[in-house]
PDB file of C-alpha atoms in Angstrom:
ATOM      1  CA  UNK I   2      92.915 121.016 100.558  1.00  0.00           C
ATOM      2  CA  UNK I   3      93.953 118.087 103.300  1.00  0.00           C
ATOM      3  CA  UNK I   4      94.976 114.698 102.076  1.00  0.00           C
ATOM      4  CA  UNK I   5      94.133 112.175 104.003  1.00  0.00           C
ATOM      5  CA  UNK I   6      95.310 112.122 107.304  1.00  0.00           C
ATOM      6  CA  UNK I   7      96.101 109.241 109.378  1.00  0.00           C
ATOM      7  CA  UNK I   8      97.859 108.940 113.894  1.00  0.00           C
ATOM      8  CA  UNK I   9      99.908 108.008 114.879  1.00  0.00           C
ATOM      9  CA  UNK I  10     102.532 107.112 112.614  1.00  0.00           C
ATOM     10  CA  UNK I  11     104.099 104.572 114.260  1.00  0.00           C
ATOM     11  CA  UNK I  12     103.281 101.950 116.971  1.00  0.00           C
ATOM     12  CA  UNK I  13     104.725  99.300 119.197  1.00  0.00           C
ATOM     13  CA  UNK I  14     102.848  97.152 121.047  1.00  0.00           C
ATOM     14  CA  UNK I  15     102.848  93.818 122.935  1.00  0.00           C
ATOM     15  CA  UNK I  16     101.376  90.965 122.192  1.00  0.00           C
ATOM     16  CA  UNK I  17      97.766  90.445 123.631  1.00  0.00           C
ATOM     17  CA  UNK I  18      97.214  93.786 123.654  1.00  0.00           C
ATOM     18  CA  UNK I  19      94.399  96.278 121.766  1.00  0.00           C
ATOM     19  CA  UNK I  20      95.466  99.449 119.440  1.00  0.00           C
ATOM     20  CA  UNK I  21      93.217 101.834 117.883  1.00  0.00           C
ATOM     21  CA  UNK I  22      94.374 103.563 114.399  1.00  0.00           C
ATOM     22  CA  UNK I  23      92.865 107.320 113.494  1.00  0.00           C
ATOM     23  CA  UNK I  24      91.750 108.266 109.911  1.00  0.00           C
ATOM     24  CA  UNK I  25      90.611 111.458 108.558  1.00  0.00           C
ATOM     25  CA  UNK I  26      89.334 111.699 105.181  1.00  0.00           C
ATOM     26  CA  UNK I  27      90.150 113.988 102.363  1.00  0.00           C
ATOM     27  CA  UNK I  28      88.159 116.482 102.499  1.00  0.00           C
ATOM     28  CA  UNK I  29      84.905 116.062 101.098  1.00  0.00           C
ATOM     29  CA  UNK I  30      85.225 112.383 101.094  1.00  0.00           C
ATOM     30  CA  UNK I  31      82.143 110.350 102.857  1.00  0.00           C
ATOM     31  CA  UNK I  32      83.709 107.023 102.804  1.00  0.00           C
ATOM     32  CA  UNK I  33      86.561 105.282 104.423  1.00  0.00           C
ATOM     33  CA  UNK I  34      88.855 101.895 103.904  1.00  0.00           C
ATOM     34  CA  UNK I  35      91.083 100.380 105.864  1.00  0.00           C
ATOM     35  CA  UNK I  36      93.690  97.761 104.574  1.00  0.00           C
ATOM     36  CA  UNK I  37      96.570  96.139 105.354  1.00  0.00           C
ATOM     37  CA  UNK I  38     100.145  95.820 103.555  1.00  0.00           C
ATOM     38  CA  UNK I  39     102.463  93.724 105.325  1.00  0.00           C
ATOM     39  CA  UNK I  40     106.088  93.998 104.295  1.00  0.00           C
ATOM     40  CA  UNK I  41     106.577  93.145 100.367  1.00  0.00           C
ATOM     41  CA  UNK I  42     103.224  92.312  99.778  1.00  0.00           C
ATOM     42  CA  UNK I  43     100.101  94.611  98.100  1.00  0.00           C
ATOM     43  CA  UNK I  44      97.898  96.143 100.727  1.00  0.00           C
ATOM     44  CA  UNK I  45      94.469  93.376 101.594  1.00  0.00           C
ATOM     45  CA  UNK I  46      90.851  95.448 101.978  1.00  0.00           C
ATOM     46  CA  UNK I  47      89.883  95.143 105.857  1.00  0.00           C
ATOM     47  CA  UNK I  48      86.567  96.497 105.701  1.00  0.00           C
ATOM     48  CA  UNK I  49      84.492 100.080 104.449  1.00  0.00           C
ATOM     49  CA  UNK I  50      82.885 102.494 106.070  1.00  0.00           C
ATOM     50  CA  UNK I  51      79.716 104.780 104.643  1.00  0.00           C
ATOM     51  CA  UNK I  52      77.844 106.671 106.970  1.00  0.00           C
ATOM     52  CA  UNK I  53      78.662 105.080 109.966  1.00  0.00           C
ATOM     53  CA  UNK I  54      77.969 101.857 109.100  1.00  0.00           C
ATOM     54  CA  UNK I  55      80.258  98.730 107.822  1.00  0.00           C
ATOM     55  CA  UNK I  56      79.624  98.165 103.998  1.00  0.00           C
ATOM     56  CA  UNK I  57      82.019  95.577 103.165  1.00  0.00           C
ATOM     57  CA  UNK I  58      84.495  93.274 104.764  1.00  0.00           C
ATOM     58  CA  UNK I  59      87.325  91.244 103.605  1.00  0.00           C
ATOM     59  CA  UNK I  60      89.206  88.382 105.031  1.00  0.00           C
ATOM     60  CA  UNK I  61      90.079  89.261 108.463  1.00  0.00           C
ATOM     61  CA  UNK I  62      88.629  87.904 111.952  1.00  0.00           C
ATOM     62  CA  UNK I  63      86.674  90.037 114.408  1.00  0.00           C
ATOM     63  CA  UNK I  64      89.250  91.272 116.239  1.00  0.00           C
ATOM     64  CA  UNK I  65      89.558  93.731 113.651  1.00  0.00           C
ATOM     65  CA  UNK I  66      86.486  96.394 114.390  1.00  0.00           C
ATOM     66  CA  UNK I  67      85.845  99.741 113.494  1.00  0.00           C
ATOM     67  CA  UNK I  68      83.818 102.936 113.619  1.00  0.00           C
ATOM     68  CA  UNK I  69      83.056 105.812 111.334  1.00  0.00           C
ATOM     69  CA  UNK I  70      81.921 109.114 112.985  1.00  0.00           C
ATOM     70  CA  UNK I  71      79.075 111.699 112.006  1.00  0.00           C
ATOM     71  CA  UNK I  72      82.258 113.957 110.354  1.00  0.00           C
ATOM     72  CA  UNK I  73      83.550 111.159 108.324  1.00  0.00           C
ATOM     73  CA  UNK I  74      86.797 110.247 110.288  1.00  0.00           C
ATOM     74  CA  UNK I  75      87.124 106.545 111.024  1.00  0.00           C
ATOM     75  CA  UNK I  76      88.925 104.561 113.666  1.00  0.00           C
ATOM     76  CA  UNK I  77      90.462 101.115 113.297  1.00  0.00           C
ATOM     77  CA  UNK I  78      90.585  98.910 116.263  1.00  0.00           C
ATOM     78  CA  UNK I  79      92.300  95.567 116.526  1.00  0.00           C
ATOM     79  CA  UNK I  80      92.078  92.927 120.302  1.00  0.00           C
ATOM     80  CA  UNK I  81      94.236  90.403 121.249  1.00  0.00           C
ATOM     81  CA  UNK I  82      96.982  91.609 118.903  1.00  0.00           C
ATOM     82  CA  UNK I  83      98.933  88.576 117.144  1.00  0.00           C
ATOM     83  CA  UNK I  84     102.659  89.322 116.302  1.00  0.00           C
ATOM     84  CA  UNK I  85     101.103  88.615 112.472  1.00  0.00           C
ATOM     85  CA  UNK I  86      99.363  92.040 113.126  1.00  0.00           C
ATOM     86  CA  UNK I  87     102.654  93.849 112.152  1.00  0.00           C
ATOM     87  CA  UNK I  88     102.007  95.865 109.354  1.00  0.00           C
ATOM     88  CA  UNK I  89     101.431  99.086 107.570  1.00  0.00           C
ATOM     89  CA  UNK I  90      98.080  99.988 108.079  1.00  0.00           C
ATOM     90  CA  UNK I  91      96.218 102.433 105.039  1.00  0.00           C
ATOM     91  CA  UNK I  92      93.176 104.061 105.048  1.00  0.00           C
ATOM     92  CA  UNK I  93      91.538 105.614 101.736  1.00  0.00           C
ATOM     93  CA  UNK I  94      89.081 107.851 101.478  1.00  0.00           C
ATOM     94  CA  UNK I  95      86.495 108.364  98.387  1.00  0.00           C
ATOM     95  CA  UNK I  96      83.604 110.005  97.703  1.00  0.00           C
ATOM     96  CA  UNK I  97      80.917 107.453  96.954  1.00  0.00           C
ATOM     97  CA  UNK I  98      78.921 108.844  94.100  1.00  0.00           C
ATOM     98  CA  UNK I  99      82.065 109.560  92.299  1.00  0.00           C
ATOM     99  CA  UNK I 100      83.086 105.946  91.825  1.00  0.00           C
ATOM    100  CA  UNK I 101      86.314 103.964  93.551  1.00  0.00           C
ATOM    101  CA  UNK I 102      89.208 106.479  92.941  1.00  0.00           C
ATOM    102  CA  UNK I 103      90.447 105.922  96.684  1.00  0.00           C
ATOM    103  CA  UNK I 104      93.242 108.459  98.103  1.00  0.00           C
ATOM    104  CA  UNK I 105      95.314 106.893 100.766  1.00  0.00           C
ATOM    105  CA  UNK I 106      97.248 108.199 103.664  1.00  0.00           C
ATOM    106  CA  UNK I 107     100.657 107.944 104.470  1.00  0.00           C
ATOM    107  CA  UNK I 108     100.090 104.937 106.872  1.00  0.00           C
ATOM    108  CA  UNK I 109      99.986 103.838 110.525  1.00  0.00           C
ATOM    109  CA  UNK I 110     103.073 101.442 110.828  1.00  0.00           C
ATOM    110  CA  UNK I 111     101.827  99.144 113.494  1.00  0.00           C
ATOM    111  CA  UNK I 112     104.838  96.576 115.132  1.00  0.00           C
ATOM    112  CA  UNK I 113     103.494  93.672 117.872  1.00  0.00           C
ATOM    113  CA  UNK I 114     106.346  92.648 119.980  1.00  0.00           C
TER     114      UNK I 114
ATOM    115  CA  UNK J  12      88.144  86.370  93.885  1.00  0.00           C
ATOM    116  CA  UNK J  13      90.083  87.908  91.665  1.00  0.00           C
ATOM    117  CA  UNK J  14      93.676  86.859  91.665  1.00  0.00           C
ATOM    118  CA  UNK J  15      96.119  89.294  90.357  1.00  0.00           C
ATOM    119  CA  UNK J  16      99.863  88.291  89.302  1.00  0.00           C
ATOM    120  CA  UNK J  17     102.086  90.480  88.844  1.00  0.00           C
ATOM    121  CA  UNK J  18     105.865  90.584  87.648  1.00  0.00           C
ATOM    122  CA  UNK J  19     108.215  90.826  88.063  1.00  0.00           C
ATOM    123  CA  UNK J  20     108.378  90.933  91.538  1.00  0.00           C
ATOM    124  CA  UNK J  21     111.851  93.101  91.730  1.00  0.00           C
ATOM    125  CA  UNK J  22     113.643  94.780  88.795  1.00  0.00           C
ATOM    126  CA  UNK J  23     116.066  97.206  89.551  1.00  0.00           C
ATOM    127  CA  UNK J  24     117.757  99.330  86.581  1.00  0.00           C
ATOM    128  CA  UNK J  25     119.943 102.007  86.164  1.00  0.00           C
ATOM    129  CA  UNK J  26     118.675 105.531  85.204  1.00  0.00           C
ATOM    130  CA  UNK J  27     117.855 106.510  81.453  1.00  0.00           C
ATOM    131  CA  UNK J  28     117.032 102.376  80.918  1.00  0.00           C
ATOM    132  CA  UNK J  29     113.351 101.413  80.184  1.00  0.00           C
ATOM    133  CA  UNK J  30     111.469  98.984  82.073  1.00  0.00           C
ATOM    134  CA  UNK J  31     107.973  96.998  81.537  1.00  0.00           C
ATOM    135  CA  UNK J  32     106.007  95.648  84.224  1.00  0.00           C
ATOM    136  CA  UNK J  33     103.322  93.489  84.103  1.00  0.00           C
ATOM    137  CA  UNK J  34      99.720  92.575  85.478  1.00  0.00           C
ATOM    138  CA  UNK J  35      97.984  89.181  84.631  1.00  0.00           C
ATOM    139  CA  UNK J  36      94.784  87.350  85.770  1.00  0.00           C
ATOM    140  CA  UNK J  37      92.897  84.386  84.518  1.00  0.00           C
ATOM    141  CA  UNK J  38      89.442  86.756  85.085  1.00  0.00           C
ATOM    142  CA  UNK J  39      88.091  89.484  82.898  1.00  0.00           C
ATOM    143  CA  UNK J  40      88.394  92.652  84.435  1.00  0.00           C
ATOM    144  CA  UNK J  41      85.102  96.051  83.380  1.00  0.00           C
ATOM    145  CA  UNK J  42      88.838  98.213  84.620  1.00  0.00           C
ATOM    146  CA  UNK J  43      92.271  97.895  86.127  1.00  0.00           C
ATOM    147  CA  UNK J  44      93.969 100.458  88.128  1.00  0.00           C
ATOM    148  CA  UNK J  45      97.761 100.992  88.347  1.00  0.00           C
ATOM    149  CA  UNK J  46      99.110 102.760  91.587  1.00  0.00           C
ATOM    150  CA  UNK J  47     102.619 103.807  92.435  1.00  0.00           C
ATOM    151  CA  UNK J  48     103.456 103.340  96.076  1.00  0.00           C
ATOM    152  CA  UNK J  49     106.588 105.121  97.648  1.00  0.00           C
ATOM    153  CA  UNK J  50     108.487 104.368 100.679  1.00  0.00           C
ATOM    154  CA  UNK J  51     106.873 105.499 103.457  1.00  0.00           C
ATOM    155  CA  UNK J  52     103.821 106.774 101.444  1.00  0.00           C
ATOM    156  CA  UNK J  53     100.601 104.999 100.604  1.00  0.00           C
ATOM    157  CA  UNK J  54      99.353 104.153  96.949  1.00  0.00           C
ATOM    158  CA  UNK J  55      98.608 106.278  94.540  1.00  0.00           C
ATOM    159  CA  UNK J  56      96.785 106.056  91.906  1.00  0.00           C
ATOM    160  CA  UNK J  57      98.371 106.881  88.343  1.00  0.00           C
ATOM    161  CA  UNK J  58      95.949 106.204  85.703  1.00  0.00           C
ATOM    162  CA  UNK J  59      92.529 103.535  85.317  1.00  0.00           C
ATOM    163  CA  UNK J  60      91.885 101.860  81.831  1.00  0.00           C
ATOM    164  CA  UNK J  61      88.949 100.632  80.575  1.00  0.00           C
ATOM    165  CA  UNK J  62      88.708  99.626  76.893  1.00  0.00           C
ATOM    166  CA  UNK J  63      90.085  96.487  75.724  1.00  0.00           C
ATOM    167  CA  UNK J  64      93.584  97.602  73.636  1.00  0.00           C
ATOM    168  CA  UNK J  65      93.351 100.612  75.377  1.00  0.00           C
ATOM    169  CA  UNK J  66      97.196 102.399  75.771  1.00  0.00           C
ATOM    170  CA  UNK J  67      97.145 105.541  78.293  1.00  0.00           C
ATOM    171  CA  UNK J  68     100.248 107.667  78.776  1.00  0.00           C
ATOM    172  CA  UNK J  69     101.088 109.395  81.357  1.00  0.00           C
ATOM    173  CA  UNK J  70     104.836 111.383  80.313  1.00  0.00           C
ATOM    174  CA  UNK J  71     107.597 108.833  80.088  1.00  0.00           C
ATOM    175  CA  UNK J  72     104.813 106.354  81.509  1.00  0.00           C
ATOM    176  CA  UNK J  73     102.745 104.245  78.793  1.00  0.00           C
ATOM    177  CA  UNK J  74     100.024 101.546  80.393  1.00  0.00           C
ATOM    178  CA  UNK J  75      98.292  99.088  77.954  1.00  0.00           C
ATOM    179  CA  UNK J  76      95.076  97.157  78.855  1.00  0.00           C
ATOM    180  CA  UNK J  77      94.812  93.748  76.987  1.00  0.00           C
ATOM    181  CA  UNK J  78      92.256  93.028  74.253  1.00  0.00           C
ATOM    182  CA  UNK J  79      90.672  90.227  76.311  1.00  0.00           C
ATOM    183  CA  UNK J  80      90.711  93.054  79.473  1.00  0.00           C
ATOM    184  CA  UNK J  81      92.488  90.186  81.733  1.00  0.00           C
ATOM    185  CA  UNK J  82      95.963  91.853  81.510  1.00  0.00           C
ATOM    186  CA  UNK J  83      97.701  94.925  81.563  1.00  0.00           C
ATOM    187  CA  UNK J  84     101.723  96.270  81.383  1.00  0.00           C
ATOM    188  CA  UNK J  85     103.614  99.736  82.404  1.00  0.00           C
ATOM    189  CA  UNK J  86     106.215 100.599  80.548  1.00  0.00           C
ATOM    190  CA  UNK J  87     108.501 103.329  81.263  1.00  0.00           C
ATOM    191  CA  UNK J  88     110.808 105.025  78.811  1.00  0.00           C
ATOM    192  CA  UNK J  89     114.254 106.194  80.533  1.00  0.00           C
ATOM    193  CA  UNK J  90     113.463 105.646  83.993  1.00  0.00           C
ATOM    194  CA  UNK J  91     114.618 108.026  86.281  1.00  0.00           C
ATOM    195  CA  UNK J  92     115.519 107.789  90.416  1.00  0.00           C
ATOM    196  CA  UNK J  93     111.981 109.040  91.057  1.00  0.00           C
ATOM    197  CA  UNK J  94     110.484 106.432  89.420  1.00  0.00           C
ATOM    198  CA  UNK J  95     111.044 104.067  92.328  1.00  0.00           C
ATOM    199  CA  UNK J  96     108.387 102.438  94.278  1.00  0.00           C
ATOM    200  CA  UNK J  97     106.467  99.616  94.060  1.00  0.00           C
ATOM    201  CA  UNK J  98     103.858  99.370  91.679  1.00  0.00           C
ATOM    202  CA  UNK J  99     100.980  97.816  92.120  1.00  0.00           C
ATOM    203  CA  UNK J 100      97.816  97.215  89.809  1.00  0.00           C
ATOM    204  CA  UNK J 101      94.004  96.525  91.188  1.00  0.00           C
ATOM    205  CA  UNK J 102      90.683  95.851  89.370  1.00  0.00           C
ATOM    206  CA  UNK J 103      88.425  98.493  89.378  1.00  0.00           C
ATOM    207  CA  UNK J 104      85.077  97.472  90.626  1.00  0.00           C
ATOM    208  CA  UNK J 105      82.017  99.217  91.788  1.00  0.00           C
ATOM    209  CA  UNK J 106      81.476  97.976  94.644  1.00  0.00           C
ATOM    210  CA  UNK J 107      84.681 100.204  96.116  1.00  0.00           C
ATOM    211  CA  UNK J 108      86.794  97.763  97.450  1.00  0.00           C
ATOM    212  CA  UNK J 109      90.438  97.039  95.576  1.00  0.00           C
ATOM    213  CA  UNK J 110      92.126  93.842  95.497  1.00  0.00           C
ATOM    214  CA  UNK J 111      95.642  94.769  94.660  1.00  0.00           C
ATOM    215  CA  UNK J 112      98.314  92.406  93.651  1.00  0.00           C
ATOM    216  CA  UNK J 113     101.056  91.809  95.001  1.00  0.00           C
ATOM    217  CA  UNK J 114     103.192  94.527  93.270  1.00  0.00           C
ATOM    218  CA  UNK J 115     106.804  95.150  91.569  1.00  0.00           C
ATOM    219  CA  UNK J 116     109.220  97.047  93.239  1.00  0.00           C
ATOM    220  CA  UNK J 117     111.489  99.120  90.965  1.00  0.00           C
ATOM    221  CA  UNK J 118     114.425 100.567  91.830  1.00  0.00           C
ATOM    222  CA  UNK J 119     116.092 102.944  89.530  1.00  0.00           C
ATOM    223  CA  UNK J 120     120.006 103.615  90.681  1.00  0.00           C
ATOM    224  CA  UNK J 121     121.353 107.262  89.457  1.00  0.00           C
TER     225      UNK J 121
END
């Protein structure tokens, strides 16, 4: 049974720029998170994702987007990357009439130079 | 929101020592989840209580949920090397979306 799998594992890019972060969900899962945990700190919720659609959104500006496709996998896209962007970026998956047990990937570690 | 506190923020210890961490808020939480988080690895979750007074263990792992539900601790009896990570502890909520704090990072030296 796959965890949940998230690409690529690491990332450098320059200010200014735009990066897109892959999720797939545990198996069976039908809804995706995204957060952020920069270095020493507790990951922060970006935003949810249950059939295709946003569901909830935390604290971050629009140049954080995303998508969730018909199989469940989500993609995380950021613009105009600030060198505040540098983080490790998790995504969780959970199954949404089961409750808010949330698995989490390993992690996209994301650096902006 | 619902601010989470935890501490310490660092406690490092040698093996076969216990150690107690702790979660506090000034809100009343319905649940509050404790994750482990190892380097490298993302969260995961070890046990959700419920009941005021609650105690949960998990082996040499013992959580306790607070009468009033607004605070919770993790003790662990003789700690060992592969207890190390950073533990961090988030309300449960139904509407899916986890505010964690800002954690404790143990380290546990052989």
């Amino acid at each position: 049974d796959a965890g949940v799998t998230q690409s690529p594992t690491h990332l450098i890019k320059t200010r200014g720029q735009q990066v897109t972060l892959r999720c797939s969900p545990k198996s069976g899962h039908d809804t995706v998170s995204w957060y952020q945990q920069a270095l020493g700190q507790g990951p922060q919720f970006i935003f949810q994702y249950y059939e295709e659609e946003e569901r909830q959104r935390g604290n971050f500006p629009d140049r954080f987007s995303g998508h969730q496709f018909p199989n469940y996998s989500s993609e995380l896209n950021v613009n105009a990357l600030l060198l505040g962007d540098s983080a490790l970026y998790l995504c969780a998956s959970s199954l949404a009439v089961e409750g808010y047990e949330q698995y989490f990937g390993p992690g996209t570690r994301l650096t902006v130079t | 929101t619902q601010l989470l506190e935890q501490s310490p923020q660092f406690l490092s210890i040698q093996e076969g020592e216990n150690l107690t961490v702790y979660c506090n808020s000034s809100s009343v939480f319905s649940s509050l989840q404790w994750y482990r988080q190892e380097p490298g690895e993302g969260p995961v979750l070890l046990v959700t209580v419920v009941t005021g007074g609650e105690v949960k263990k998990l082996k040499r792992l013992t959580f306790q949920f607070g009468d009033a539900r607004k605070d919770s601790s993790l003790h662990i009896t003789a700690a060992q090397p592969g207890d190390t990570g950073l533990y961090l502890c988030a309300p449960g909520k139904n509407d899916y979306k986890l505010s964690f704090g800002a954690g404790t990072t143990v380290t546990v030296r052989a």
